[in-house]
PDB file of C-alpha atoms and ligand atoms in Angstrom:
ATOM      1  CA  MET A   1     -22.969 -10.951 -10.219  1.00  0.00           C
ATOM      2  CA  LEU A   2     -19.884  -9.251  -9.699  1.00  0.00           C
ATOM      3  CA  ILE A   3     -17.782  -8.947  -6.260  1.00  0.00           C
ATOM      4  CA  ASP A   4     -15.527  -5.846  -5.373  1.00  0.00           C
ATOM      5  CA  SER A   5     -12.861  -7.643  -3.817  1.00  0.00           C
ATOM      6  CA  HIS A   6     -11.272  -4.640  -2.249  1.00  0.00           C
ATOM      7  CA  ALA A   7     -12.833  -1.187  -1.155  1.00  0.00           C
ATOM      8  CA  HIS A   8     -12.423   1.307   1.656  1.00  0.00           C
ATOM      9  CA  LEU A   9     -15.707   2.272   2.544  1.00  0.00           C
ATOM     10  CA  GLU A  10     -14.968   3.378   5.952  1.00  0.00           C
ATOM     11  CA  MET A  11     -12.814   6.260   4.420  1.00  0.00           C
ATOM     12  CA  PRO A  12     -14.036   9.868   5.076  1.00  0.00           C
ATOM     13  CA  GLU A  13     -14.902  10.192   1.177  1.00  0.00           C
ATOM     14  CA  PHE A  14     -18.005   7.879   1.847  1.00  0.00           C
ATOM     15  CA  ARG A  15     -19.046   9.416   5.153  1.00  0.00           C
ATOM     16  CA  ARG A  16     -21.619  11.624   3.706  1.00  0.00           C
ATOM     17  CA  ASP A  17     -23.536   9.156   1.203  1.00  0.00           C
ATOM     18  CA  LEU A  18     -22.229   5.583   2.203  1.00  0.00           C
ATOM     19  CA  GLU A  19     -25.781   3.995   1.947  1.00  0.00           C
ATOM     20  CA  GLN A  20     -26.395   5.539  -1.609  1.00  0.00           C
ATOM     21  CA  VAL A  21     -22.848   4.134  -2.681  1.00  0.00           C
ATOM     22  CA  ILE A  22     -23.760   0.705  -1.237  1.00  0.00           C
ATOM     23  CA  GLN A  23     -27.207   0.815  -2.734  1.00  0.00           C
ATOM     24  CA  ARG A  24     -25.865   1.464  -6.194  1.00  0.00           C
ATOM     25  CA  ALA A  25     -23.458  -1.172  -5.975  1.00  0.00           C
ATOM     26  CA  GLU A  26     -26.440  -3.615  -5.284  1.00  0.00           C
ATOM     27  CA  GLU A  27     -28.381  -2.128  -8.207  1.00  0.00           C
ATOM     28  CA  SER A  28     -25.400  -2.831 -10.539  1.00  0.00           C
ATOM     29  CA  ASP A  29     -25.346  -6.321  -9.353  1.00  0.00           C
ATOM     30  CA  VAL A  30     -22.253  -6.059  -7.090  1.00  0.00           C
ATOM     31  CA  GLY A  31     -23.061  -8.952  -4.759  1.00  0.00           C
ATOM     32  CA  TYR A  32     -20.411  -8.677  -2.305  1.00  0.00           C
ATOM     33  CA  ILE A  33     -18.077  -5.848  -1.347  1.00  0.00           C
ATOM     34  CA  PHE A  34     -14.890  -6.735   0.774  1.00  0.00           C
ATOM     35  CA  THR A  35     -13.944  -3.435   2.900  1.00  0.00           C
ATOM     36  CA  VAL A  36     -10.419  -3.086   3.940  1.00  0.00           C
ATOM     37  CA  GLY A  37      -9.545  -1.500   7.419  1.00  0.00           C
ATOM     38  CA  THR A  38      -5.976  -0.343   7.149  1.00  0.00           C
ATOM     39  CA  GLU A  39      -5.225   0.919  10.684  1.00  0.00           C
ATOM     40  CA  LYS A  40      -6.210   0.632  14.288  1.00  0.00           C
ATOM     41  CA  LYS A  41      -8.596   3.724  14.192  1.00  0.00           C
ATOM     42  CA  ASP A  42     -10.708   2.083  11.286  1.00  0.00           C
ATOM     43  CA  TRP A  43     -11.130  -1.194  12.365  1.00  0.00           C
ATOM     44  CA  ARG A  44     -14.204  -0.809  14.588  1.00  0.00           C
ATOM     45  CA  ARG A  45     -15.928   1.507  11.967  1.00  0.00           C
ATOM     46  CA  THR A  46     -14.882  -1.330   9.223  1.00  0.00           C
ATOM     47  CA  LEU A  47     -16.854  -3.958  11.370  1.00  0.00           C
ATOM     48  CA  GLU A  48     -19.795  -1.662  11.989  1.00  0.00           C
ATOM     49  CA  ILE A  49     -20.191  -1.273   8.293  1.00  0.00           C
ATOM     50  CA  THR A  50     -20.192  -4.963   7.867  1.00  0.00           C
ATOM     51  CA  ASN A  51     -22.656  -5.547  10.744  1.00  0.00           C
ATOM     52  CA  SER A  52     -25.264  -3.333   9.302  1.00  0.00           C
ATOM     53  CA  HIS A  53     -25.039  -4.864   5.665  1.00  0.00           C
ATOM     54  CA  PRO A  54     -25.232  -8.658   4.931  1.00  0.00           C
ATOM     55  CA  SER A  55     -23.454  -8.391   1.771  1.00  0.00           C
ATOM     56  CA  ILE A  56     -20.289  -6.668   3.160  1.00  0.00           C
ATOM     57  CA  TYR A  57     -17.480  -8.515   4.666  1.00  0.00           C
ATOM     58  CA  ALA A  58     -14.188  -7.149   6.324  1.00  0.00           C
ATOM     59  CA  ILE A  59     -10.678  -7.336   5.875  1.00  0.00           C
ATOM     60  CA  LEU A  60      -8.338  -6.102   8.860  1.00  0.00           C
ATOM     61  CA  GLY A  61      -4.790  -5.529   9.090  1.00  0.00           C
ATOM     62  CA  VAL A  62      -1.847  -2.724   9.262  1.00  0.00           C
ATOM     63  CA  HIS A  63      -1.247  -1.135   5.996  1.00  0.00           C
ATOM     64  CA  PRO A  64       2.553  -0.494   5.011  1.00  0.00           C
ATOM     65  CA  HIS A  65       2.031   3.302   5.264  1.00  0.00           C
ATOM     66  CA  ASN A  66       0.732   2.700   9.107  1.00  0.00           C
ATOM     67  CA  ALA A  67       3.515   0.032  10.051  1.00  0.00           C
ATOM     68  CA  LYS A  68       5.307   2.367  12.209  1.00  0.00           C
ATOM     69  CA  GLU A  69       2.167   2.832  14.394  1.00  0.00           C
ATOM     70  CA  ILE A  70       2.203  -0.804  15.418  1.00  0.00           C
ATOM     71  CA  ASP A  71       2.562  -1.186  19.202  1.00  0.00           C
ATOM     72  CA  GLY A  72       2.012  -3.738  21.914  1.00  0.00           C
ATOM     73  CA  GLU A  73      -1.507  -3.321  21.766  1.00  0.00           C
ATOM     74  CA  THR A  74      -2.032  -3.987  17.754  1.00  0.00           C
ATOM     75  CA  TYR A  75      -1.718  -7.863  17.682  1.00  0.00           C
ATOM     76  CA  PRO A  76      -3.733  -8.584  20.607  1.00  0.00           C
ATOM     77  CA  THR A  77      -6.451  -6.336  19.562  1.00  0.00           C
ATOM     78  CA  LEU A  78      -6.362  -7.866  15.808  1.00  0.00           C
ATOM     79  CA  ARG A  79      -6.592 -11.319  17.447  1.00  0.00           C
ATOM     80  CA  GLU A  80      -9.449 -10.410  19.241  1.00  0.00           C
ATOM     81  CA  LEU A  81     -11.121  -8.708  16.277  1.00  0.00           C
ATOM     82  CA  PHE A  82     -10.534 -12.066  13.864  1.00  0.00           C
ATOM     83  CA  ARG A  83     -12.941 -13.613  16.048  1.00  0.00           C
ATOM     84  CA  HIS A  84     -15.809 -11.650  14.472  1.00  0.00           C
ATOM     85  CA  GLU A  85     -17.636 -13.996  11.722  1.00  0.00           C
ATOM     86  CA  LYS A  86     -17.638 -11.033   8.900  1.00  0.00           C
ATOM     87  CA  VAL A  87     -13.810 -10.865   8.864  1.00  0.00           C
ATOM     88  CA  LYS A  88     -12.673 -13.015   5.844  1.00  0.00           C
ATOM     89  CA  ALA A  89      -8.872 -12.081   5.389  1.00  0.00           C
ATOM     90  CA  TYR A  90      -5.718 -10.458   6.982  1.00  0.00           C
ATOM     91  CA  GLY A  91      -4.805  -7.224   5.127  1.00  0.00           C
ATOM     92  CA  GLU A  92      -3.695  -5.126   3.740  1.00  0.00           C
ATOM     93  CA  ILE A  93      -0.179  -5.874   4.463  1.00  0.00           C
ATOM     94  CA  GLY A  94       2.999  -5.466   2.471  1.00  0.00           C
ATOM     95  CA  LEU A  95       5.382  -2.745   1.015  1.00  0.00           C
ATOM     96  CA  ASP A  96       5.085   0.512  -0.327  1.00  0.00           C
ATOM     97  CA  PHE A  97       8.451   1.999  -1.311  1.00  0.00           C
ATOM     98  CA  PHE A  98       6.694   4.599  -3.683  1.00  0.00           C
ATOM     99  CA  ARG A  99       5.304   6.622  -0.600  1.00  0.00           C
ATOM    100  CA  ASN A 100       7.559   5.367   2.179  1.00  0.00           C
ATOM    101  CA  LEU A 101       5.077   6.772   4.877  1.00  0.00           C
ATOM    102  CA  SER A 102       6.804   4.227   7.220  1.00  0.00           C
ATOM    103  CA  PRO A 103      10.611   3.492   7.204  1.00  0.00           C
ATOM    104  CA  ARG A 104      11.464   0.674   5.111  1.00  0.00           C
ATOM    105  CA  ASP A 105      13.086  -1.530   7.656  1.00  0.00           C
ATOM    106  CA  VAL A 106       9.852  -1.166   9.889  1.00  0.00           C
ATOM    107  CA  GLN A 107       7.808  -2.157   6.792  1.00  0.00           C
ATOM    108  CA  LEU A 108       9.785  -5.040   5.856  1.00  0.00           C
ATOM    109  CA  ARG A 109       9.776  -6.373   9.702  1.00  0.00           C
ATOM    110  CA  ARG A 110       5.934  -5.725  10.133  1.00  0.00           C
ATOM    111  CA  PHE A 111       5.187  -7.376   6.765  1.00  0.00           C
ATOM    112  CA  ARG A 112       7.132 -10.624   7.844  1.00  0.00           C
ATOM    113  CA  GLU A 113       5.337 -10.417  11.250  1.00  0.00           C
ATOM    114  CA  GLN A 114       1.808 -10.192   9.839  1.00  0.00           C
ATOM    115  CA  ILE A 115       2.070 -12.733   7.546  1.00  0.00           C
ATOM    116  CA  GLY A 116       3.099 -14.969  10.692  1.00  0.00           C
ATOM    117  CA  LEU A 117       0.084 -13.994  12.501  1.00  0.00           C
ATOM    118  CA  ALA A 118      -2.321 -14.506   9.470  1.00  0.00           C
ATOM    119  CA  ARG A 119      -0.876 -17.898   8.967  1.00  0.00           C
ATOM    120  CA  GLU A 120      -1.441 -18.581  12.881  1.00  0.00           C
ATOM    121  CA  LEU A 121      -5.001 -17.441  12.455  1.00  0.00           C
ATOM    122  CA  ARG A 122      -5.407 -19.117   9.528  1.00  0.00           C
ATOM    123  CA  PHE A 123      -6.534 -16.626   7.252  1.00  0.00           C
ATOM    124  CA  PRO A 124      -5.650 -15.636   3.803  1.00  0.00           C
ATOM    125  CA  ILE A 125      -3.618 -12.257   3.213  1.00  0.00           C
ATOM    126  CA  VAL A 126      -4.190  -9.225   1.064  1.00  0.00           C
ATOM    127  CA  VAL A 127      -0.916  -8.124  -0.001  1.00  0.00           C
ATOM    128  CA  HIS A 128      -0.182  -4.642  -1.114  1.00  0.00           C
ATOM    129  CA  ASP A 129       2.992  -3.903  -3.102  1.00  0.00           C
ATOM    130  CA  ARG A 130       3.835  -0.731  -4.544  1.00  0.00           C
ATOM    131  CA  GLU A 131       7.366  -0.296  -6.102  1.00  0.00           C
ATOM    132  CA  ALA A 132       8.796  -3.266  -3.905  1.00  0.00           C
ATOM    133  CA  HIS A 133       7.981  -6.432  -6.410  1.00  0.00           C
ATOM    134  CA  GLN A 134      11.307  -8.123  -5.376  1.00  0.00           C
ATOM    135  CA  GLU A 135      11.281  -7.622  -1.718  1.00  0.00           C
ATOM    136  CA  THR A 136       7.452  -8.593  -1.518  1.00  0.00           C
ATOM    137  CA  LEU A 137       8.125 -11.644  -3.545  1.00  0.00           C
ATOM    138  CA  GLU A 138      11.332 -12.694  -1.245  1.00  0.00           C
ATOM    139  CA  ILE A 139       9.198 -12.106   1.964  1.00  0.00           C
ATOM    140  CA  LEU A 140       5.960 -14.131   0.595  1.00  0.00           C
ATOM    141  CA  LYS A 141       8.597 -17.144  -0.165  1.00  0.00           C
ATOM    142  CA  SER A 142      10.459 -16.913   3.156  1.00  0.00           C
ATOM    143  CA  GLU A 143       7.591 -16.425   5.300  1.00  0.00           C
ATOM    144  CA  LYS A 144       5.909 -19.397   3.658  1.00  0.00           C
ATOM    145  CA  ALA A 145       2.660 -17.411   2.742  1.00  0.00           C
ATOM    146  CA  GLU A 146       1.708 -20.250   0.183  1.00  0.00           C
ATOM    147  CA  GLU A 147       0.439 -21.740   3.426  1.00  0.00           C
ATOM    148  CA  CYS A 148      -2.073 -19.228   3.962  1.00  0.00           C
ATOM    149  CA  GLY A 149      -2.598 -17.985   0.346  1.00  0.00           C
ATOM    150  CA  GLY A 150      -4.533 -15.045  -0.567  1.00  0.00           C
ATOM    151  CA  ILE A 151      -4.682 -12.064  -3.241  1.00  0.00           C
ATOM    152  CA  ILE A 152      -2.048  -9.592  -4.542  1.00  0.00           C
ATOM    153  CA  HIS A 153      -4.299  -6.588  -4.713  1.00  0.00           C
ATOM    154  CA  CYS A 154      -3.834  -3.754  -7.140  1.00  0.00           C
ATOM    155  CA  PHE A 155      -1.263  -5.871  -8.947  1.00  0.00           C
ATOM    156  CA  SER A 156       1.280  -3.882 -10.595  1.00  0.00           C
ATOM    157  CA  GLY A 157       4.322  -6.247 -11.142  1.00  0.00           C
ATOM    158  CA  ASP A 158       5.425  -7.846 -14.281  1.00  0.00           C
ATOM    159  CA  TYR A 159       4.413 -11.164 -15.687  1.00  0.00           C
ATOM    160  CA  GLU A 160       7.052 -13.241 -14.002  1.00  0.00           C
ATOM    161  CA  MET A 161       5.953 -11.832 -10.639  1.00  0.00           C
ATOM    162  CA  ALA A 162       2.540 -12.722 -11.388  1.00  0.00           C
ATOM    163  CA  LYS A 163       3.457 -16.254 -12.197  1.00  0.00           C
ATOM    164  CA  ALA A 164       5.592 -16.585  -9.078  1.00  0.00           C
ATOM    165  CA  CYS A 165       2.496 -15.600  -6.928  1.00  0.00           C
ATOM    166  CA  LEU A 166      -0.076 -18.048  -8.721  1.00  0.00           C
ATOM    167  CA  GLU A 167       2.593 -20.816  -8.234  1.00  0.00           C
ATOM    168  CA  MET A 168       2.228 -19.954  -4.355  1.00  0.00           C
ATOM    169  CA  GLY A 169      -1.563 -20.096  -4.917  1.00  0.00           C
ATOM    170  CA  PHE A 170      -2.168 -16.493  -4.843  1.00  0.00           C
ATOM    171  CA  TYR A 171      -4.748 -14.671  -6.785  1.00  0.00           C
ATOM    172  CA  ILE A 172      -4.079 -11.454  -8.743  1.00  0.00           C
ATOM    173  CA  SER A 173      -6.711  -8.635  -8.260  1.00  0.00           C
ATOM    174  CA  ILE A 174      -7.046  -6.105 -11.115  1.00  0.00           C
ATOM    175  CA  PRO A 175      -7.938  -2.642 -10.281  1.00  0.00           C
ATOM    176  CA  GLY A 176      -9.569   0.166 -12.447  1.00  0.00           C
ATOM    177  CA  SER A 177      -6.126   1.237 -13.700  1.00  0.00           C
ATOM    178  CA  ILE A 178      -6.578  -1.507 -16.397  1.00  0.00           C
ATOM    179  CA  THR A 179      -8.781   0.889 -18.147  1.00  0.00           C
ATOM    180  CA  PHE A 180      -6.164   3.677 -18.423  1.00  0.00           C
ATOM    181  CA  LYS A 181      -5.006   4.718 -21.917  1.00  0.00           C
ATOM    182  CA  ASN A 182      -1.311   4.225 -20.820  1.00  0.00           C
ATOM    183  CA  ALA A 183      -1.951   0.812 -19.349  1.00  0.00           C
ATOM    184  CA  GLU A 184      -0.805  -1.226 -22.419  1.00  0.00           C
ATOM    185  CA  GLY A 185       1.819  -3.116 -20.654  1.00  0.00           C
ATOM    186  CA  PHE A 186      -0.412  -4.102 -17.950  1.00  0.00           C
ATOM    187  CA  ARG A 187      -3.162  -5.150 -20.344  1.00  0.00           C
ATOM    188  CA  GLU A 188      -0.425  -7.254 -22.020  1.00  0.00           C
ATOM    189  CA  ILE A 189       0.398  -9.060 -18.662  1.00  0.00           C
ATOM    190  CA  VAL A 190      -3.266  -9.724 -17.682  1.00  0.00           C
ATOM    191  CA  LYS A 191      -4.055 -11.256 -21.377  1.00  0.00           C
ATOM    192  CA  ARG A 192      -1.544 -13.920 -20.366  1.00  0.00           C
ATOM    193  CA  LEU A 193      -2.850 -14.797 -16.905  1.00  0.00           C
ATOM    194  CA  PRO A 194      -5.559 -17.387 -16.665  1.00  0.00           C
ATOM    195  CA  LEU A 195      -8.992 -15.858 -15.804  1.00  0.00           C
ATOM    196  CA  GLU A 196      -9.018 -18.519 -13.135  1.00  0.00           C
ATOM    197  CA  SER A 197      -6.436 -16.575 -11.101  1.00  0.00           C
ATOM    198  CA  LEU A 198      -8.069 -13.127 -11.398  1.00  0.00           C
ATOM    199  CA  LEU A 199     -10.200 -10.981  -9.215  1.00  0.00           C
ATOM    200  CA  VAL A 200     -11.406  -7.435  -9.944  1.00  0.00           C
ATOM    201  CA  GLU A 201     -11.727  -4.802  -7.262  1.00  0.00           C
ATOM    202  CA  THR A 202     -12.183  -0.972  -7.243  1.00  0.00           C
ATOM    203  CA  ASP A 203      -9.719   0.031  -4.208  1.00  0.00           C
ATOM    204  CA  ALA A 204     -12.298   2.842  -3.780  1.00  0.00           C
ATOM    205  CA  PRO A 205     -12.084   5.818  -3.336  1.00  0.00           C
ATOM    206  CA  PHE A 206      -8.859   5.520  -5.332  1.00  0.00           C
ATOM    207  CA  ILE A 207      -8.019   4.382  -8.840  1.00  0.00           C
ATOM    208  CA  THR A 208     -11.271   5.262 -10.346  1.00  0.00           C
ATOM    209  CA  PRO A 209     -11.703   3.516 -13.759  1.00  0.00           C
ATOM    210  CA  GLU A 210     -12.632   5.175 -17.151  1.00  0.00           C
ATOM    211  CA  PRO A 211     -15.141   6.701 -18.099  1.00  0.00           C
ATOM    212  CA  PHE A 212     -15.096   8.374 -14.294  1.00  0.00           C
ATOM    213  CA  ARG A 213     -11.180   8.912 -13.886  1.00  0.00           C
ATOM    214  CA  GLY A 214     -10.614  11.837 -11.628  1.00  0.00           C
ATOM    215  CA  LYS A 215     -13.710  11.303  -9.898  1.00  0.00           C
ATOM    216  CA  ARG A 216     -14.227   9.496  -6.500  1.00  0.00           C
ATOM    217  CA  ASN A 217     -14.413   5.664  -7.032  1.00  0.00           C
ATOM    218  CA  GLU A 218     -16.869   3.451  -5.741  1.00  0.00           C
ATOM    219  CA  PRO A 219     -17.881  -0.523  -5.828  1.00  0.00           C
ATOM    220  CA  SER A 220     -20.594   0.075  -8.743  1.00  0.00           C
ATOM    221  CA  TYR A 221     -17.559   1.051 -10.791  1.00  0.00           C
ATOM    222  CA  VAL A 222     -16.030  -2.459 -10.681  1.00  0.00           C
ATOM    223  CA  ARG A 223     -18.253  -3.463 -13.784  1.00  0.00           C
ATOM    224  CA  TYR A 224     -15.999  -1.169 -15.993  1.00  0.00           C
ATOM    225  CA  THR A 225     -12.839  -3.140 -14.774  1.00  0.00           C
ATOM    226  CA  ALA A 226     -14.460  -6.621 -15.448  1.00  0.00           C
ATOM    227  CA  GLN A 227     -15.810  -5.116 -18.747  1.00  0.00           C
ATOM    228  CA  LYS A 228     -12.023  -4.196 -19.876  1.00  0.00           C
ATOM    229  CA  VAL A 229     -10.943  -7.571 -18.646  1.00  0.00           C
ATOM    230  CA  ALA A 230     -13.341  -9.354 -20.849  1.00  0.00           C
ATOM    231  CA  GLU A 231     -12.451  -7.034 -23.578  1.00  0.00           C
ATOM    232  CA  ILE A 232      -8.725  -7.811 -23.281  1.00  0.00           C
ATOM    233  CA  LYS A 233      -9.310 -11.816 -22.873  1.00  0.00           C
ATOM    234  CA  LYS A 234     -12.008 -11.822 -25.625  1.00  0.00           C
ATOM    235  CA  VAL A 235     -14.551 -13.324 -23.581  1.00  0.00           C
ATOM    236  CA  SER A 236     -18.012 -12.377 -22.517  1.00  0.00           C
ATOM    237  CA  PHE A 237     -18.709  -9.868 -19.594  1.00  0.00           C
ATOM    238  CA  GLU A 238     -20.981 -12.688 -18.065  1.00  0.00           C
ATOM    239  CA  LYS A 239     -17.951 -14.952 -18.201  1.00  0.00           C
ATOM    240  CA  VAL A 240     -15.569 -12.679 -16.573  1.00  0.00           C
ATOM    241  CA  ALA A 241     -18.177 -12.008 -13.638  1.00  0.00           C
ATOM    242  CA  GLU A 242     -19.021 -15.511 -13.300  1.00  0.00           C
ATOM    243  CA  VAL A 243     -15.295 -16.749 -12.764  1.00  0.00           C
ATOM    244  CA  THR A 244     -14.070 -13.912 -10.848  1.00  0.00           C
ATOM    245  CA  THR A 245     -16.955 -14.396  -8.529  1.00  0.00           C
ATOM    246  CA  GLU A 246     -16.214 -17.957  -7.957  1.00  0.00           C
ATOM    247  CA  ASN A 247     -12.512 -16.964  -7.457  1.00  0.00           C
ATOM    248  CA  ALA A 248     -13.421 -14.385  -4.838  1.00  0.00           C
ATOM    249  CA  LEU A 249     -15.794 -16.817  -3.025  1.00  0.00           C
ATOM    250  CA  LYS A 250     -13.030 -19.501  -3.006  1.00  0.00           C
ATOM    251  CA  VAL A 251     -10.230 -17.327  -1.625  1.00  0.00           C
ATOM    252  CA  TYR A 252     -12.488 -15.607   0.992  1.00  0.00           C
ATOM    253  CA  ARG A 253     -13.896 -19.136   1.726  1.00  0.00           C
ATOM    254  CA  LEU A 254     -17.604 -17.894   1.197  1.00  0.00           C
ATOM    255  CA  LYS A 255     -20.562 -19.623  -0.205  1.00  0.00           C
ATOM    256  CA  TYR A 256     -23.338 -18.049  -2.249  1.00  0.00           C
ATOM    257  CA  ARG A 257     -25.963 -16.635  -0.179  1.00  0.00           C
TER     258      ARG A 257
HETATM  259 ZN1   ZN B 301      -3.140  -1.292  -1.244  1.00  0.00          ZN
HETATM  260 ZN1   ZN B 302      -6.433  -0.720  -0.461  1.00  0.00          ZN
END
């Protein structure tokens, strides 16, 4: 069994054929999918999907792209939604200094605030970091993120950053880009990280692994990422499936069905 630790099933890319997408995931032994609602308008839809599928769980929060939309209702709404039993983590939160869809100072402030809320609610966090490695690490440290722990999703930092995150008790989630031809540097980092600290994810509909690069991504493709991790670490596919599943269940505090 595999777990897709991070996907966006509520996005419009899946509106047409969501049930088939979920069915293909089940047929590919993807036992659980964690779907992430990244902004207020998506949270209800995210929960609807988890309500009608026993193997799908929710992650809710405000993405750095949407940080500028946070208003007086945002946190009270999230507090309410976090009472729902299918919600398993707070995210994705963090910094995106590549696209800068929210001003940087707003992203920094909202990231700090949301770590605080996650700690208060006692949920692990899912961190998005794009071209903001130094700032992400500093904030995780200064906001005592080790108290809630969580996942650095779509990891793109260097080995030193990975090590610092592991020391804080975080897991590193590997996306489909590990299969890309030009990802040699990334593969070198993953080679040095213990399997016990890794998860696999699709971030579907984005970052489609080879051999489907260029098409829409979906949870059933998480196996290509796991396969690549197995190759890099010279262990069996089954071993990667087993350990990454255990890791995901641990960080999201779930038991086997
Ligand atoms: Zn992300
Ligand atoms: Zn995402």
